[in-house]
Amino acid sequence: MKKITIAIDGYSSCGKSTMAKDLAREVGYIYIDSGAMYRAVTLYCLENGLFTPDGIDTEKLETMMPNIRISFQLNPETQRPMTYLNGENVEDRIRTMEVSTRVSPVAAIPFVREALVKQQQEMGQAKGIVMDGRDIGTVVFPDAELKIFVVASAEIRAQRRYDELKAKGQEASYEEILANVKERDYIDQNREVSPLRQAEDALLLDNSNLTIEEQKQWLKKRFEEAVNGKC
Ligand code: DC
């Protein structure tokens, strides 16, 4: 069966990763969470004192970019991909509120995007990949055979992130998360480089009222259509 490239874009916390991961596992494709890569760079900035009272020290970050190596490895128990930063498993540390509140300005820096987009394109060279993010269908893989753009209301997305953090035993405030979701939407949509937008040839999925299982079935159908050339 021919291998294709699948680009899943959309707003933060709209369930992109869940559906992308599930599909990749089911059809034997590689799954890449591009947001995890921006989060890993943000963690690197936090741990290396690059957030200053005046903002991000972009000059220093630019010199350090070549030292930032991001990779993914499957967790043998869960079969889920874990994010590694310079050889260290940072999967949990990149999901904290501290990283969530600081990642958007890092993801808006042109040289950061340039470096990560290049790595993402290299990861997708052999096709057989599902990548999720904000600019996958528009910038990273404009020729992807299947492009999905996922939307859901800010309140529903905040509730999902709140439930996720609580389930991991982390402290969380729904109001704080909702404010963060809205702020990230604004920055993601209004930044100068690669703002979040639906590619012209992307299929729109509003999953506000869908269960995980329903959206999984929907995506599987779209995958089959794309592989069989009906998309
Ligand atoms: O999907 P996420 O919430 O983990 O993404 C974290 C941040 O990274 C979010 O503010 C948007 C940004 N991002 C991006 O600009 N481009 C991508 N391809 C993926 C994520």
mmCIF file of C-alpha atoms and ligand atoms in Angstrom:
data_model
loop_
_atom_site.group_PDB
_atom_site.id
_atom_site.type_symbol
_atom_site.label_atom_id
_atom_site.label_comp_id
_atom_site.label_asym_id
_atom_site.label_seq_id
_atom_site.Cartn_x
_atom_site.Cartn_y
_atom_site.Cartn_z
ATOM 1 C CA MET A 1 0.000 0.000 0.000
ATOM 2 C CA LYS A 2 1.360 3.443 -0.873
ATOM 3 C CA LYS A 3 2.539 5.576 2.032
ATOM 4 C CA ILE A 4 1.233 9.089 2.382
ATOM 5 C CA THR A 5 1.915 12.185 4.471
ATOM 6 C CA ILE A 6 -0.761 13.296 6.930
ATOM 7 C CA ALA A 7 -0.839 16.854 8.297
ATOM 8 C CA ILE A 8 -3.106 17.610 11.248
ATOM 9 C CA ASP A 9 -3.312 21.240 12.300
ATOM 10 C CA GLY A 10 -5.520 23.151 14.659
ATOM 11 C CA TYR A 11 -5.898 25.068 17.884
ATOM 12 C CA SER A 12 -4.159 24.120 21.128
ATOM 13 C CA SER A 13 -5.697 21.292 23.177
ATOM 14 C CA CYS A 14 -8.234 20.342 20.517
ATOM 15 C CA GLY A 15 -7.356 16.647 20.567
ATOM 16 C CA LYS A 16 -5.084 16.654 17.507
ATOM 17 C CA SER A 17 -2.368 14.626 19.201
ATOM 18 C CA THR A 18 -4.749 11.948 20.437
ATOM 19 C CA MET A 19 -6.215 11.326 17.001
ATOM 20 C CA ALA A 20 -2.860 11.617 15.226
ATOM 21 C CA LYS A 21 -1.175 9.184 17.644
ATOM 22 C CA ASP A 22 -4.001 6.659 17.422
ATOM 23 C CA LEU A 23 -4.051 6.704 13.627
ATOM 24 C CA ALA A 24 -0.264 6.404 13.368
ATOM 25 C CA ARG A 25 -0.270 3.395 15.680
ATOM 26 C CA GLU A 26 -3.131 1.738 13.827
ATOM 27 C CA VAL A 27 -1.656 2.129 10.341
ATOM 28 C CA GLY A 28 2.005 1.720 11.333
ATOM 29 C CA TYR A 29 3.095 5.285 10.550
ATOM 30 C CA ILE A 30 5.567 7.476 12.437
ATOM 31 C CA TYR A 31 3.893 10.070 14.641
ATOM 32 C CA ILE A 32 5.546 13.426 15.293
ATOM 33 C CA ASP A 33 4.151 16.002 17.720
ATOM 34 C CA SER A 34 5.669 19.219 16.367
ATOM 35 C CA GLY A 35 4.322 21.200 19.337
ATOM 36 C CA ALA A 36 6.531 19.059 21.602
ATOM 37 C CA MET A 37 9.530 20.387 19.688
ATOM 38 C CA TYR A 38 8.564 24.035 20.372
ATOM 39 C CA ARG A 39 7.920 23.063 23.970
ATOM 40 C CA ALA A 40 11.369 21.439 24.241
ATOM 41 C CA VAL A 41 13.051 24.625 22.979
ATOM 42 C CA THR A 42 11.023 26.562 25.574
ATOM 43 C CA LEU A 43 12.170 24.212 28.347
ATOM 44 C CA TYR A 44 15.756 24.680 27.164
ATOM 45 C CA CYS A 45 15.274 28.487 27.412
ATOM 46 C CA LEU A 46 13.858 28.149 30.945
ATOM 47 C CA GLU A 47 16.667 25.894 32.111
ATOM 48 C CA ASN A 48 19.380 28.071 30.588
ATOM 49 C CA GLY A 49 18.146 31.425 31.892
ATOM 50 C CA LEU A 50 17.125 32.747 28.475
ATOM 51 C CA PHE A 51 13.897 34.285 29.770
ATOM 52 C CA THR A 52 14.959 37.692 31.086
ATOM 53 C CA PRO A 53 12.828 40.525 32.537
ATOM 54 C CA ASP A 54 13.114 42.146 29.076
ATOM 55 C CA GLY A 55 11.861 39.060 27.263
ATOM 56 C CA ILE A 56 13.643 36.178 25.555
ATOM 57 C CA ASP A 57 17.381 36.592 25.007
ATOM 58 C CA THR A 58 17.104 35.795 21.282
ATOM 59 C CA GLU A 59 20.739 36.607 20.561
ATOM 60 C CA LYS A 60 21.924 33.951 22.992
ATOM 61 C CA LEU A 61 19.227 31.500 21.891
ATOM 62 C CA GLU A 62 20.297 31.840 18.265
ATOM 63 C CA THR A 63 23.868 30.903 19.154
ATOM 64 C CA MET A 64 22.575 27.977 21.237
ATOM 65 C CA MET A 65 20.115 26.590 18.646
ATOM 66 C CA PRO A 66 22.692 24.234 17.094
ATOM 67 C CA ASN A 67 23.138 22.650 20.575
ATOM 68 C CA ILE A 68 19.450 21.828 20.926
ATOM 69 C CA ARG A 69 18.813 18.263 19.777
ATOM 70 C CA ILE A 70 15.234 17.024 19.895
ATOM 71 C CA SER A 71 14.271 13.433 19.208
ATOM 72 C CA PHE A 72 11.433 11.008 19.917
ATOM 73 C CA GLN A 73 11.521 7.462 21.255
ATOM 74 C CA LEU A 74 8.670 5.064 21.812
ATOM 75 C CA ASN A 75 7.943 4.177 25.403
ATOM 76 C CA PRO A 76 8.103 0.367 25.284
ATOM 77 C CA GLU A 77 5.310 0.011 27.849
ATOM 78 C CA THR A 78 2.748 2.448 26.477
ATOM 79 C CA GLN A 79 3.956 2.467 22.844
ATOM 80 C CA ARG A 80 3.591 6.259 23.071
ATOM 81 C CA PRO A 81 6.359 8.574 21.818
ATOM 82 C CA MET A 82 8.429 10.369 24.435
ATOM 83 C CA THR A 83 10.215 13.647 23.721
ATOM 84 C CA TYR A 84 13.965 13.801 24.334
ATOM 85 C CA LEU A 85 15.994 16.992 24.675
ATOM 86 C CA ASN A 86 19.720 16.439 24.271
ATOM 87 C CA GLY A 87 19.320 12.782 25.183
ATOM 88 C CA GLU A 88 17.143 13.378 28.254
ATOM 89 C CA ASN A 89 13.485 12.351 28.498
ATOM 90 C CA VAL A 90 11.584 15.612 29.010
ATOM 91 C CA GLU A 91 8.087 14.372 28.125
ATOM 92 C CA ASP A 92 6.538 15.367 31.476
ATOM 93 C CA ARG A 93 8.541 18.564 31.921
ATOM 94 C CA ILE A 94 7.403 20.042 28.590
ATOM 95 C CA ARG A 95 3.716 19.612 29.540
ATOM 96 C CA THR A 96 3.688 21.850 32.636
ATOM 97 C CA MET A 97 1.763 25.134 32.831
ATOM 98 C CA GLU A 98 5.091 26.965 33.084
ATOM 99 C CA VAL A 99 6.103 25.750 29.626
ATOM 100 C CA SER A 100 2.546 26.188 28.260
ATOM 101 C CA THR A 101 2.451 29.842 29.256
ATOM 102 C CA ARG A 102 5.828 30.595 27.672
ATOM 103 C CA VAL A 103 5.851 28.536 24.510
ATOM 104 C CA SER A 104 3.919 30.817 22.122
ATOM 105 C CA PRO A 105 6.488 33.651 22.033
ATOM 106 C CA VAL A 106 9.274 31.077 21.524
ATOM 107 C CA ALA A 107 7.304 29.528 18.633
ATOM 108 C CA ALA A 108 6.978 32.991 17.071
ATOM 109 C CA ILE A 109 10.767 33.463 16.704
ATOM 110 C CA PRO A 110 11.643 33.101 12.990
ATOM 111 C CA PHE A 111 15.000 31.310 13.444
ATOM 112 C CA VAL A 112 13.431 28.811 15.871
ATOM 113 C CA ARG A 113 10.719 27.992 13.318
ATOM 114 C CA GLU A 114 13.237 27.733 10.511
ATOM 115 C CA ALA A 115 15.381 25.236 12.432
ATOM 116 C CA LEU A 116 12.437 23.092 13.599
ATOM 117 C CA VAL A 117 10.645 23.097 10.216
ATOM 118 C CA LYS A 118 13.872 21.851 8.612
ATOM 119 C CA GLN A 119 14.079 18.976 11.134
ATOM 120 C CA GLN A 120 10.381 18.158 10.632
ATOM 121 C CA GLN A 121 10.770 18.018 6.850
ATOM 122 C CA GLU A 122 13.725 15.661 7.253
ATOM 123 C CA MET A 123 11.634 13.405 9.518
ATOM 124 C CA GLY A 124 8.940 13.220 6.822
ATOM 125 C CA GLN A 125 11.153 12.546 3.835
ATOM 126 C CA ALA A 126 10.207 8.870 3.572
ATOM 127 C CA LYS A 127 6.441 9.591 3.997
ATOM 128 C CA GLY A 128 4.428 7.218 6.206
ATOM 129 C CA ILE A 129 4.163 10.007 8.782
ATOM 130 C CA VAL A 130 1.420 11.719 10.780
ATOM 131 C CA MET A 131 2.508 15.108 12.087
ATOM 132 C CA ASP A 132 0.390 17.497 14.096
ATOM 133 C CA GLY A 133 0.874 21.191 14.789
ATOM 134 C CA ARG A 134 -0.125 24.604 13.474
ATOM 135 C CA ASP A 135 1.662 24.946 10.131
ATOM 136 C CA ILE A 136 2.085 21.358 8.976
ATOM 137 C CA GLY A 137 -0.360 21.546 6.050
ATOM 138 C CA THR A 138 0.609 25.097 5.122
ATOM 139 C CA VAL A 139 4.398 25.212 5.579
ATOM 140 C CA VAL A 140 6.021 21.930 6.626
ATOM 141 C CA PHE A 141 4.250 19.573 4.203
ATOM 142 C CA PRO A 142 2.274 21.709 1.730
ATOM 143 C CA ASP A 143 2.033 18.661 -0.557
ATOM 144 C CA ALA A 144 0.630 16.296 2.108
ATOM 145 C CA GLU A 145 -1.959 13.932 0.631
ATOM 146 C CA LEU A 146 -4.244 14.297 3.668
ATOM 147 C CA LYS A 147 -4.661 17.546 5.583
ATOM 148 C CA ILE A 148 -7.023 17.996 8.517
ATOM 149 C CA PHE A 149 -7.801 21.229 10.367
ATOM 150 C CA VAL A 150 -9.291 20.618 13.817
ATOM 151 C CA VAL A 151 -11.383 23.098 15.783
ATOM 152 C CA ALA A 152 -13.321 23.041 19.096
ATOM 153 C CA SER A 153 -14.551 25.800 21.413
ATOM 154 C CA ALA A 154 -12.020 27.363 23.839
ATOM 155 C CA GLU A 155 -14.117 26.246 26.846
ATOM 156 C CA ILE A 156 -14.184 22.619 25.747
ATOM 157 C CA ARG A 157 -10.440 22.645 25.047
ATOM 158 C CA ALA A 158 -9.686 24.202 28.455
ATOM 159 C CA GLN A 159 -11.813 21.546 30.168
ATOM 160 C CA ARG A 160 -9.928 18.767 28.347
ATOM 161 C CA ARG A 161 -6.528 20.182 29.359
ATOM 162 C CA TYR A 162 -7.747 20.641 32.945
ATOM 163 C CA ASP A 163 -8.898 16.997 33.087
ATOM 164 C CA GLU A 164 -5.580 15.857 31.584
ATOM 165 C CA LEU A 165 -3.464 17.728 34.175
ATOM 166 C CA LYS A 166 -5.686 16.566 37.049
ATOM 167 C CA ALA A 167 -5.418 12.972 35.856
ATOM 168 C CA LYS A 168 -1.623 13.319 36.057
ATOM 169 C CA GLY A 169 -1.956 14.652 39.604
ATOM 170 C CA GLN A 170 -0.796 18.154 38.632
ATOM 171 C CA GLU A 171 -2.228 21.330 40.168
ATOM 172 C CA ALA A 172 -4.559 23.106 37.761
ATOM 173 C CA SER A 173 -7.038 25.975 37.661
ATOM 174 C CA TYR A 174 -9.699 25.885 34.938
ATOM 175 C CA GLU A 175 -9.839 29.708 34.725
ATOM 176 C CA GLU A 176 -6.082 29.955 34.325
ATOM 177 C CA ILE A 177 -6.080 27.272 31.639
ATOM 178 C CA LEU A 178 -8.945 28.933 29.740
ATOM 179 C CA ALA A 179 -7.074 32.258 29.768
ATOM 180 C CA ASN A 180 -3.936 30.457 28.543
ATOM 181 C CA VAL A 181 -5.838 28.681 25.739
ATOM 182 C CA LYS A 182 -7.329 31.994 24.550
ATOM 183 C CA GLU A 183 -4.011 33.798 24.751
ATOM 184 C CA ARG A 184 -2.259 31.063 22.774
ATOM 185 C CA ASP A 185 -5.003 31.094 20.135
ATOM 186 C CA TYR A 186 -4.445 34.812 19.715
ATOM 187 C CA ILE A 187 -0.647 34.578 19.448
ATOM 188 C CA ASP A 188 -0.772 31.506 17.163
ATOM 189 C CA GLN A 189 -3.216 33.214 14.789
ATOM 190 C CA ASN A 190 -1.598 36.621 14.759
ATOM 191 C CA ARG A 191 2.153 35.974 14.690
ATOM 192 C CA GLU A 192 4.007 37.148 11.602
ATOM 193 C CA VAL A 193 5.694 33.880 10.715
ATOM 194 C CA SER A 194 3.461 30.926 9.758
ATOM 195 C CA PRO A 195 0.309 32.008 11.626
ATOM 196 C CA LEU A 196 -2.221 29.279 12.354
ATOM 197 C CA ARG A 197 -4.649 29.023 9.451
ATOM 198 C CA GLN A 198 -6.514 26.310 7.589
ATOM 199 C CA ALA A 199 -4.799 25.230 4.361
ATOM 200 C CA GLU A 200 -7.103 25.655 1.371
ATOM 201 C CA ASP A 201 -7.118 21.917 0.728
ATOM 202 C CA ALA A 202 -7.525 20.863 4.384
ATOM 203 C CA LEU A 203 -10.666 19.084 5.615
ATOM 204 C CA LEU A 204 -12.308 20.834 8.577
ATOM 205 C CA LEU A 205 -13.161 18.802 11.665
ATOM 206 C CA ASP A 206 -15.103 20.402 14.547
ATOM 207 C CA ASN A 207 -14.781 17.841 17.325
ATOM 208 C CA SER A 208 -16.511 19.900 20.078
ATOM 209 C CA ASN A 209 -19.226 17.271 20.378
ATOM 210 C CA LEU A 210 -17.421 14.135 19.206
ATOM 211 C CA THR A 211 -16.123 11.372 21.425
ATOM 212 C CA ILE A 212 -12.521 10.209 20.982
ATOM 213 C CA GLU A 213 -13.849 7.045 19.346
ATOM 214 C CA GLU A 214 -16.040 8.986 16.902
ATOM 215 C CA GLN A 215 -13.205 11.217 15.797
ATOM 216 C CA LYS A 216 -10.933 8.198 15.470
ATOM 217 C CA GLN A 217 -13.415 6.551 13.101
ATOM 218 C CA TRP A 218 -13.806 9.777 11.130
ATOM 219 C CA LEU A 219 -10.043 10.089 10.641
ATOM 220 C CA LYS A 220 -9.623 6.445 9.696
ATOM 221 C CA LYS A 221 -12.202 6.897 6.929
ATOM 222 C CA ARG A 222 -10.409 9.984 5.615
ATOM 223 C CA PHE A 223 -7.139 8.048 5.690
ATOM 224 C CA GLU A 224 -8.596 5.209 3.645
ATOM 225 C CA GLU A 225 -10.023 7.647 1.125
ATOM 226 C CA ALA A 226 -6.683 9.428 0.798
ATOM 227 C CA VAL A 227 -4.704 6.217 0.385
ATOM 228 C CA ASN A 228 -7.165 5.032 -2.240
ATOM 229 C CA GLY A 229 -6.873 8.344 -4.036
ATOM 230 C CA LYS A 230 -10.418 9.570 -3.353
ATOM 231 C CA CYS A 231 -9.397 12.639 -1.382
HETATM 232 O O1 DC B 1 0.279 21.806 20.289
HETATM 233 P P1 DC B 1 0.959 22.391 21.528
HETATM 234 O O2 DC B 1 0.011 23.108 22.427
HETATM 235 O O3 DC B 1 1.797 21.427 22.262
HETATM 236 O O4 DC B 1 1.942 23.501 20.916
HETATM 237 C C1 DC B 1 2.765 24.270 21.737
HETATM 238 C C2 DC B 1 2.989 25.648 21.118
HETATM 239 O O5 DC B 1 3.797 25.521 19.948
HETATM 240 C C3 DC B 1 1.738 26.428 20.717
HETATM 241 O O6 DC B 1 1.779 27.723 21.283
HETATM 242 C C4 DC B 1 1.812 26.556 19.230
HETATM 243 C C5 DC B 1 3.228 26.233 18.873
HETATM 244 N N1 DC B 1 3.339 25.411 17.667
HETATM 245 C C6 DC B 1 3.628 26.036 16.486
HETATM 246 O O7 DC B 1 3.763 27.258 16.467
HETATM 247 N N2 DC B 1 3.807 25.318 15.356
HETATM 248 C C7 DC B 1 3.654 23.986 15.375
HETATM 249 N N3 DC B 1 3.825 23.297 14.235
HETATM 250 C C8 DC B 1 3.319 23.324 16.575
HETATM 251 C C9 DC B 1 3.152 24.074 17.716
#
